[in-house]
PDB file of C-alpha atoms in Angstrom:
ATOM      1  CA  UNK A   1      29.177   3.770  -1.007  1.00 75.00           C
ATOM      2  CA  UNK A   2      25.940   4.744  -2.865  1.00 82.00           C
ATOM      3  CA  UNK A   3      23.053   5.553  -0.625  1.00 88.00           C
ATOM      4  CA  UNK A   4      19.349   6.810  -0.724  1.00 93.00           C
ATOM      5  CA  UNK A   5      17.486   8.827   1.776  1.00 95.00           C
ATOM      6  CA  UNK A   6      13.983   9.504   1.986  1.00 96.00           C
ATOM      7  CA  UNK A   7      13.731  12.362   4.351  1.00 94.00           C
ATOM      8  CA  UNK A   8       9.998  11.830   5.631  1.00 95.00           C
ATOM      9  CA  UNK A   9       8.431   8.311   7.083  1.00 95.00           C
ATOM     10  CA  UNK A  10       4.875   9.568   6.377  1.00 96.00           C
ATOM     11  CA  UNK A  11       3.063  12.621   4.439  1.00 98.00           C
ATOM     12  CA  UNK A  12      -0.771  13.356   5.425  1.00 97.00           C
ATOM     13  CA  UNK A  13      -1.784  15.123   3.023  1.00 97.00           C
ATOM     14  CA  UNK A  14      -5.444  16.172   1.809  1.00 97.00           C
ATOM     15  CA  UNK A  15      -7.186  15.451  -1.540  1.00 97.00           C
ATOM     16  CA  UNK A  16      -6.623  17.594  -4.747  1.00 97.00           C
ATOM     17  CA  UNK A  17      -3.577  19.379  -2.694  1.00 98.00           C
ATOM     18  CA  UNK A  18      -0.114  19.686  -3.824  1.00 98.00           C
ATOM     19  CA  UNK A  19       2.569  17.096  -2.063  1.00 98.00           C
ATOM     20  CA  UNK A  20       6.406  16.784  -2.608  1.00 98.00           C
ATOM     21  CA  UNK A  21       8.136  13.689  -1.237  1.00 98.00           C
ATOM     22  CA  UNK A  22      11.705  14.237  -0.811  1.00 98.00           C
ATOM     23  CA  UNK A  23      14.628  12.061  -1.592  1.00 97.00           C
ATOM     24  CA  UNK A  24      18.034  12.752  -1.406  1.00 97.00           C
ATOM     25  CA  UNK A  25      21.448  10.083  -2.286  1.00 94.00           C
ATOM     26  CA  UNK A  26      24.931   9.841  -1.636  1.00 91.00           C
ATOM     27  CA  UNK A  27      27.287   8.726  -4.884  1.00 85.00           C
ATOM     28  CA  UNK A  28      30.666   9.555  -5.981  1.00 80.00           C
ATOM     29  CA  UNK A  29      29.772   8.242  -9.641  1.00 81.00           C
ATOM     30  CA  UNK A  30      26.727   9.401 -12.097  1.00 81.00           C
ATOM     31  CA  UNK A  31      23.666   7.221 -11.045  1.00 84.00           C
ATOM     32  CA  UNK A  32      20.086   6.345 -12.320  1.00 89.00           C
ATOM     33  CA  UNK A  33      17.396   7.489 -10.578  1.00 93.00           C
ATOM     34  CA  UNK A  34      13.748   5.945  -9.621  1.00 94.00           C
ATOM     35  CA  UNK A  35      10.687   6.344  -7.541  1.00 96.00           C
ATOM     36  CA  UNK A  36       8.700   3.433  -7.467  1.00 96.00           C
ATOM     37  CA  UNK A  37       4.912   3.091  -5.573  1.00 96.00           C
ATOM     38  CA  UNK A  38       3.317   0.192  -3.835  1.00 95.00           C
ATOM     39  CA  UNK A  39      -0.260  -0.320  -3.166  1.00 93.00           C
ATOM     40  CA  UNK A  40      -1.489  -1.994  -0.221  1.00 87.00           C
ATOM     41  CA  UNK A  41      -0.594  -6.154  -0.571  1.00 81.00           C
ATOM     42  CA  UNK A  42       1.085  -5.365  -4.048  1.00 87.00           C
ATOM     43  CA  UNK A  43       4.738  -5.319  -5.675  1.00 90.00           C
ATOM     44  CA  UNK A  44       6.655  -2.437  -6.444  1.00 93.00           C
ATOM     45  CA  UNK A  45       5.641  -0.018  -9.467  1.00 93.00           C
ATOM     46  CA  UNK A  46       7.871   2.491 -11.439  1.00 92.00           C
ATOM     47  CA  UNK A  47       6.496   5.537 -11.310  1.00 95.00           C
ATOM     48  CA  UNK A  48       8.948   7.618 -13.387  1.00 95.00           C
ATOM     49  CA  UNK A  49      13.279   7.372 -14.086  1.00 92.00           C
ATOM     50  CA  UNK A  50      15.778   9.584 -14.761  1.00 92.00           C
ATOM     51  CA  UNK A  51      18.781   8.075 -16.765  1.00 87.00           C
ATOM     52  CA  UNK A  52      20.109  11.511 -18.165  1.00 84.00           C
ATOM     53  CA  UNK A  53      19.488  14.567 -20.356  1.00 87.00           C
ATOM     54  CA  UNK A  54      16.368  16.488 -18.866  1.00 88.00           C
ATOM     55  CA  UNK A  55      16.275  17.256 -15.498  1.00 90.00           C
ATOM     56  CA  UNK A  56      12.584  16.902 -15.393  1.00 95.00           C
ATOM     57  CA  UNK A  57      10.895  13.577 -15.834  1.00 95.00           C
ATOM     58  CA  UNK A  58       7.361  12.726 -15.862  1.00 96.00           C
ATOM     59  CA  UNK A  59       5.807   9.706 -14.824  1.00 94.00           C
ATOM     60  CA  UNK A  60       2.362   7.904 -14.832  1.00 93.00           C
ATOM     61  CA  UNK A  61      -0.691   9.013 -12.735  1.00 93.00           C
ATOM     62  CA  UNK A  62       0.565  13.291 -13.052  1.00 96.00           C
ATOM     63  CA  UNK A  63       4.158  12.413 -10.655  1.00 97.00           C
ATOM     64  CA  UNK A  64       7.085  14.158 -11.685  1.00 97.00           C
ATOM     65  CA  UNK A  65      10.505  14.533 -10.485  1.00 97.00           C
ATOM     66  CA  UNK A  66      13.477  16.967 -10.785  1.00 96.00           C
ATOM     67  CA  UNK A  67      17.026  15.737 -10.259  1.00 95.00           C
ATOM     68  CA  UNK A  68      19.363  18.022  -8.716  1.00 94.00           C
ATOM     69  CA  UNK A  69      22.837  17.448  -9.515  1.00 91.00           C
ATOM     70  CA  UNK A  70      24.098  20.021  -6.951  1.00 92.00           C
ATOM     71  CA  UNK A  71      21.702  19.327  -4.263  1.00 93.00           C
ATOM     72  CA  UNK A  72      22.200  15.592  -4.618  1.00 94.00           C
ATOM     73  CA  UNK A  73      18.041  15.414  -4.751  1.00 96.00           C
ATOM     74  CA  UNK A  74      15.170  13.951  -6.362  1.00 97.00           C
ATOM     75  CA  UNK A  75      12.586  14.896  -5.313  1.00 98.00           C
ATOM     76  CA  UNK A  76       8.954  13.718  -6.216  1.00 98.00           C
ATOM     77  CA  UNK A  77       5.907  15.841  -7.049  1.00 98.00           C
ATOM     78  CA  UNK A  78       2.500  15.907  -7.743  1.00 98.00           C
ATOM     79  CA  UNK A  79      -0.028  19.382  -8.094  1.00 97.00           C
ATOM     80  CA  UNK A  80      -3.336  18.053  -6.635  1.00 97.00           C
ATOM     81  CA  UNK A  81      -3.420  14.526  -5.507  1.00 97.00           C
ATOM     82  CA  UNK A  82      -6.019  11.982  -5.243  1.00 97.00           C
ATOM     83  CA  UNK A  83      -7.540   9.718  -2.502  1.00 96.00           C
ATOM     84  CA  UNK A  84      -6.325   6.875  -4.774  1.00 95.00           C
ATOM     85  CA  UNK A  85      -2.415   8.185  -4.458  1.00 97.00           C
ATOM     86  CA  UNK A  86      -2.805   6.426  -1.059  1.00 97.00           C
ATOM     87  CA  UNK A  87       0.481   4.137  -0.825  1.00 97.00           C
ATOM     88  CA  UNK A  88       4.217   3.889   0.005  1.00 96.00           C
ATOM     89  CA  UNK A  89       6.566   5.437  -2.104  1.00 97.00           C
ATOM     90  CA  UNK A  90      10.293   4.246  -2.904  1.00 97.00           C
ATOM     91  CA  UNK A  91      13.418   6.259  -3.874  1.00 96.00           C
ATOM     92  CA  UNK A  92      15.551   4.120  -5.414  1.00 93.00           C
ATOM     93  CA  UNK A  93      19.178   4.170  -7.251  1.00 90.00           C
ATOM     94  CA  UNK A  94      21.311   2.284  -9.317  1.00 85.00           C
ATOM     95  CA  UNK A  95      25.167   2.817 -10.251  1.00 73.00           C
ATOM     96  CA  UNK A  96      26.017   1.958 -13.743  1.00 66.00           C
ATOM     97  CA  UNK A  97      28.211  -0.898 -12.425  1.00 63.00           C
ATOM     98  CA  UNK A  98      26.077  -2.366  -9.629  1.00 60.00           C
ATOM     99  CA  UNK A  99      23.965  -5.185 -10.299  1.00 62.00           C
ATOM    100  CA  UNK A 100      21.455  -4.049  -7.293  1.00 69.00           C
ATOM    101  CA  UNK A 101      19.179  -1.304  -6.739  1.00 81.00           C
ATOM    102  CA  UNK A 102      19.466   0.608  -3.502  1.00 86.00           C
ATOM    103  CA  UNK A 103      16.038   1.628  -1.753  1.00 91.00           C
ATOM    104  CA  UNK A 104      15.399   4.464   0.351  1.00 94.00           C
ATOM    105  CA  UNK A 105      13.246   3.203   3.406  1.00 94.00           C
ATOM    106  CA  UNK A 106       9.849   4.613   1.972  1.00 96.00           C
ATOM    107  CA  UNK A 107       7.396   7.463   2.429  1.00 97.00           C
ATOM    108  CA  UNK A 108       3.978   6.889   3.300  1.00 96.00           C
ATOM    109  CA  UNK A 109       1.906   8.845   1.639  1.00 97.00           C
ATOM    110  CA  UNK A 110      -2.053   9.090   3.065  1.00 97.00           C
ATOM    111  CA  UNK A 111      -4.484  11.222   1.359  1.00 97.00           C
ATOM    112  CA  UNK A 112      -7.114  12.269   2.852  1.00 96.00           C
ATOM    113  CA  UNK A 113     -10.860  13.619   2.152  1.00 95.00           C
TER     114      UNK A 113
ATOM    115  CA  UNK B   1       2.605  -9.570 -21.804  1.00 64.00           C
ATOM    116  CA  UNK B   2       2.558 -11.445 -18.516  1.00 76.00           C
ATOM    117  CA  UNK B   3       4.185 -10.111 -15.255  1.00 92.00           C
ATOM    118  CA  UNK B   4       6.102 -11.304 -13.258  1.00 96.00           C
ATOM    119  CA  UNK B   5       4.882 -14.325 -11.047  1.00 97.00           C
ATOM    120  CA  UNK B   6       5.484 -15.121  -7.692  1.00 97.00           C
ATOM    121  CA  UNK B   7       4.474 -18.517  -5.748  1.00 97.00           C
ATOM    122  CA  UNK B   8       2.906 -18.689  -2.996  1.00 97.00           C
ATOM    123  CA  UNK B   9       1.816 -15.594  -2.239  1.00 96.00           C
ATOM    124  CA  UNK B  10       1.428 -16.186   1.248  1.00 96.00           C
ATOM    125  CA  UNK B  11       2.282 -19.160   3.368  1.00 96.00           C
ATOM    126  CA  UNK B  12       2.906 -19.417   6.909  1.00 98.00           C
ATOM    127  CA  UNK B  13       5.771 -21.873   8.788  1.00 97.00           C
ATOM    128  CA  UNK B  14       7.478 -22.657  12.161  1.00 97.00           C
ATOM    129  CA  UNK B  15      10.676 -22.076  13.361  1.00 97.00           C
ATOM    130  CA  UNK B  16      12.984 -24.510  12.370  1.00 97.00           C
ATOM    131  CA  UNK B  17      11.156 -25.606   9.128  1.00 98.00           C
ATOM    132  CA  UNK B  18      12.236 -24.427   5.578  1.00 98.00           C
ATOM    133  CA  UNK B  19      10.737 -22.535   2.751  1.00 98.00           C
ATOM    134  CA  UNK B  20      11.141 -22.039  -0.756  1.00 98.00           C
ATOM    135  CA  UNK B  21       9.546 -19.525  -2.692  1.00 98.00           C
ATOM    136  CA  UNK B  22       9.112 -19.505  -6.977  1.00 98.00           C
ATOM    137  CA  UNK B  23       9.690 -16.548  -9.160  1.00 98.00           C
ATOM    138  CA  UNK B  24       8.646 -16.343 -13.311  1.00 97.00           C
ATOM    139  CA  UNK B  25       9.912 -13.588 -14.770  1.00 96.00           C
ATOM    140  CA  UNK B  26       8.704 -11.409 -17.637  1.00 94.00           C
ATOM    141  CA  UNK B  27       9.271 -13.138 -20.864  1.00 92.00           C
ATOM    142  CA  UNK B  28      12.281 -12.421 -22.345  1.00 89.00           C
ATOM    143  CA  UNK B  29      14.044 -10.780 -18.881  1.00 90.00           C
ATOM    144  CA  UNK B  30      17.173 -13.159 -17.822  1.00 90.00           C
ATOM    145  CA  UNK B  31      18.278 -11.211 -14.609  1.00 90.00           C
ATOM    146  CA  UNK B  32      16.121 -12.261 -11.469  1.00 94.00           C
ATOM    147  CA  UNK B  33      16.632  -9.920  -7.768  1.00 93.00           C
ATOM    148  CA  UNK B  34      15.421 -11.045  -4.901  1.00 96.00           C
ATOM    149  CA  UNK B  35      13.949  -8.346  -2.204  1.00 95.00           C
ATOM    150  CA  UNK B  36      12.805  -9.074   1.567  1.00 96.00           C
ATOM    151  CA  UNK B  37      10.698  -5.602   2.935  1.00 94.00           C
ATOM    152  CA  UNK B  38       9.902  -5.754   6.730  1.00 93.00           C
ATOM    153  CA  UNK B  39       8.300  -2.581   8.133  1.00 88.00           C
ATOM    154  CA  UNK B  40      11.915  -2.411  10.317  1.00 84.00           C
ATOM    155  CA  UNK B  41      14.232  -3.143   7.763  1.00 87.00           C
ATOM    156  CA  UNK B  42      12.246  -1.733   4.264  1.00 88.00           C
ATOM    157  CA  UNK B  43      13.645  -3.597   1.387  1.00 91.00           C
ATOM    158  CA  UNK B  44      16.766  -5.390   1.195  1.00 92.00           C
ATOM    159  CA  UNK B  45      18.506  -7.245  -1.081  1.00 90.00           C
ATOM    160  CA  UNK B  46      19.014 -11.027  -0.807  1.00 94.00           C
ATOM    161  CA  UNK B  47      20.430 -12.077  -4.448  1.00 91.00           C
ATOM    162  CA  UNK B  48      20.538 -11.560  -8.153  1.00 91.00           C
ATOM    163  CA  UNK B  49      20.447 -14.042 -10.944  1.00 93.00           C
ATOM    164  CA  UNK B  50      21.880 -13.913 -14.213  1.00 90.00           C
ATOM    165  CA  UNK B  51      21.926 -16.799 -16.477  1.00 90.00           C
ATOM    166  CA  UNK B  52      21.498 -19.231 -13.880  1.00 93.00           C
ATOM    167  CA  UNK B  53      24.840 -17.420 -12.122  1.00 93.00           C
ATOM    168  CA  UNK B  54      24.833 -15.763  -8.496  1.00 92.00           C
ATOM    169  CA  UNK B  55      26.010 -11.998  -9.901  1.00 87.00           C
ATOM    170  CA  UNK B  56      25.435 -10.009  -6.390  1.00 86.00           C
ATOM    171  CA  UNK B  57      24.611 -10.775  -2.877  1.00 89.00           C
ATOM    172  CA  UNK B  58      23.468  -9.235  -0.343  1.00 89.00           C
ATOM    173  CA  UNK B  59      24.554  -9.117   3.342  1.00 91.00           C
ATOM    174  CA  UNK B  60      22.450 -12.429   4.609  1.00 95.00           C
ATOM    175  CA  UNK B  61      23.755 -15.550   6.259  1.00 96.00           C
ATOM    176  CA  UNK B  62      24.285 -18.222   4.011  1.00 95.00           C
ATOM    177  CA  UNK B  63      20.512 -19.730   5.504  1.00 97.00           C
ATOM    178  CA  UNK B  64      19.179 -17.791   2.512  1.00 98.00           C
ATOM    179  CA  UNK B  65      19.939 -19.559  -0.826  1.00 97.00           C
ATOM    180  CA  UNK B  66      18.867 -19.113  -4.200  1.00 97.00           C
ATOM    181  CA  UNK B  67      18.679 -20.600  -8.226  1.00 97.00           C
ATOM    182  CA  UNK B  68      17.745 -19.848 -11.442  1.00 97.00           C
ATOM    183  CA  UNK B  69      16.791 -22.361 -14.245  1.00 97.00           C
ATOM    184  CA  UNK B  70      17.730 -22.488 -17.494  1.00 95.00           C
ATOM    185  CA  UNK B  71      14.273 -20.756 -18.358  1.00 94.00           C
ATOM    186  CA  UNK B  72      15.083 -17.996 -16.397  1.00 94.00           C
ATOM    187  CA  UNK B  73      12.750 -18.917 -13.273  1.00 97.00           C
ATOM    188  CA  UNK B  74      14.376 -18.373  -9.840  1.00 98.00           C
ATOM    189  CA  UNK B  75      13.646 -19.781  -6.450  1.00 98.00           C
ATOM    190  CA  UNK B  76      14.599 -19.133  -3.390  1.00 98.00           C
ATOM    191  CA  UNK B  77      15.041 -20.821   0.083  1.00 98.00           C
ATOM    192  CA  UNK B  78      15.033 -20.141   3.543  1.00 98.00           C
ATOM    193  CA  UNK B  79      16.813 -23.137   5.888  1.00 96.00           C
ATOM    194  CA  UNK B  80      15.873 -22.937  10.047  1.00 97.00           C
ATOM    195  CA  UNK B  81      13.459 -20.363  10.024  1.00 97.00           C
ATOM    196  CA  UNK B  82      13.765 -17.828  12.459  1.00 97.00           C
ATOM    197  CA  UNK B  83      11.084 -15.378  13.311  1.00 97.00           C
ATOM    198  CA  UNK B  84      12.575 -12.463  11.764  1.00 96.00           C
ATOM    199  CA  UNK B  85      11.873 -13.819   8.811  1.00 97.00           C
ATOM    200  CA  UNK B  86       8.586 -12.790   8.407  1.00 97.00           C
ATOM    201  CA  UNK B  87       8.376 -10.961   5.377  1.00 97.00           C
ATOM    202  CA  UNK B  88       7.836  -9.739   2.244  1.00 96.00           C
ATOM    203  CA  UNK B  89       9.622 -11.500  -0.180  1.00 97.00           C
ATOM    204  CA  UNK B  90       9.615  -9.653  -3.408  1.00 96.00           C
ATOM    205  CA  UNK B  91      11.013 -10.724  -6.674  1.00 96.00           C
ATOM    206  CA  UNK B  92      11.791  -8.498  -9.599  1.00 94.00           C
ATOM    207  CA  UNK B  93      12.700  -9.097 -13.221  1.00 93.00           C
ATOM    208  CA  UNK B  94      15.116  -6.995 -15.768  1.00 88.00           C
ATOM    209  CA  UNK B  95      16.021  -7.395 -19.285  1.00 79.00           C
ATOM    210  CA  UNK B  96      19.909  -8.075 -19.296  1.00 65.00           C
ATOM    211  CA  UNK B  97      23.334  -7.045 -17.871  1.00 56.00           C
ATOM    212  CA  UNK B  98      24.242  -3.515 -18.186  1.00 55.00           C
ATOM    213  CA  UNK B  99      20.368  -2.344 -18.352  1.00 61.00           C
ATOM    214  CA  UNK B 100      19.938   0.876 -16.955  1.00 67.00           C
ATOM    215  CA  UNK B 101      18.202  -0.730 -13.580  1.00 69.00           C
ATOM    216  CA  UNK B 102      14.230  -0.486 -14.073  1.00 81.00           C
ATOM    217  CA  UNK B 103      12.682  -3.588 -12.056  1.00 88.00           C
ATOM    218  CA  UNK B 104       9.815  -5.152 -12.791  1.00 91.00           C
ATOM    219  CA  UNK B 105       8.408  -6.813  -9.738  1.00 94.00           C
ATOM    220  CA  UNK B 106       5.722  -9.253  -8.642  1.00 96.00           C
ATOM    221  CA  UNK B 107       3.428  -9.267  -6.100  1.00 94.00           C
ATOM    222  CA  UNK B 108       5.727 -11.349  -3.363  1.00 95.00           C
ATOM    223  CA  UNK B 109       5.203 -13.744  -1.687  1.00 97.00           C
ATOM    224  CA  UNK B 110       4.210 -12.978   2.423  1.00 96.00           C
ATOM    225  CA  UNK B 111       6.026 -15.067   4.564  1.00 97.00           C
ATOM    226  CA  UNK B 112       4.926 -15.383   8.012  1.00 97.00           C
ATOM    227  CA  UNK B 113       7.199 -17.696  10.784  1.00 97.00           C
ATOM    228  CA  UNK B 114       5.382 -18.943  13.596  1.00 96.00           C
TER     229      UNK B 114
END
């Protein structure tokens, strides 16, 4: 069974400091990986995907991630955030056979002046 | 390009009554997932639509139906409403079978049971 888990419920963080939100999944096959962000009252929005080749992917608004094979990780990143990173962020998966993405349970992140 | 579209986006009910909720995909997308996020259960999914076929379900009793039209456009319904069912319903929108997974979602539509 393919899983996803996001290892913190919330991150307080404060503005224009560095902030890593950690995800790590379960799979016996090769697996696309997300992170996706909501905004208050909003749908979900990808942030950034890793599909294969480069182990480092960049995604909008200065997030990146790094997908550890070995570790079974993806972990999100960002050098200085902003009050405006404010939301919930998603770790998500997808098996090349499944016709469902599987969500972590989310990380709130709350930046602060 | 227009997003995808979800009706109502909130809407409030009793027990016992029924609901059904509209999702327009992005132009061109055939495949149409349905999400419910409660702050105790985070997102789950209900269904996925592909060419007006049921491809994948999720583990919810059979009060939870969906559809998709010929255009693409999905609904989906809720039969005795329970309180529980206050929610987030989300719907999201991809380009075909055998894509590599990225969802485009909608706003969703809030959901609360009285």
């Amino acid at each position: 069974a393919q899983s996803v888990t996001q290892l913190d419920s919330q991150v307080p963080v404060f503005e224009e400091a560095p902030v890593e939100l950690r995800c790590n999944y379960s799979s016996s096959v090769s697996v696309y990986l997300f992170w996706y962000v909501q905004y208050p009252n909003q749908g979900l929005q990808l942030l950034l995907k890793y599909l294969s080749g480069s182990t480092l992917v960049k995604g909008i608004n200065g997030f990146e991630a790094e997908f550890n094979k070995s570790q079974t990780s993806f972990h999100l990143r960002k050098p200085s955030v902003h009050i405006s990173d404010t939301a919930e962020y998603f770790c998500a998966l997808h098996g090349p056979n499944n016709n469902d993405m599987r969500f972590g349970a989310g990380t709130r992140l709350t930046v602060k002046p | 390009k227009a997003g995808v579209t979800q009706t109502p986006r909130y809407l409030i009910k009793t027990r016992g009554q029924q609901v059904t909720l509209s999702c327009s995909p992005i132009s061109g997308h055939r495949s149409v997932s349905w999400y419910q996020q409660t702050p105790g259960q985070g997102l789950q999914f209900l269904f996925e639509y592909f060419s007006e076929t049921q491809r994948n379900k999720g583990n919810f009793p059979g009060r939870f139906s969906g559809r998709q039209f010929s255009n693409s456009r999905s609904e989906m319904n809720v039969s005795t409403l329970e309180l529980g069912d206050s929610a987030l319903y989300l719907c999201a929108s991809t380009r075909d079978r055998g894509n590599t997974g990225e969802l485009f979602f909608g706003e969703g539509s809030r959901l609360t049971v009285l």
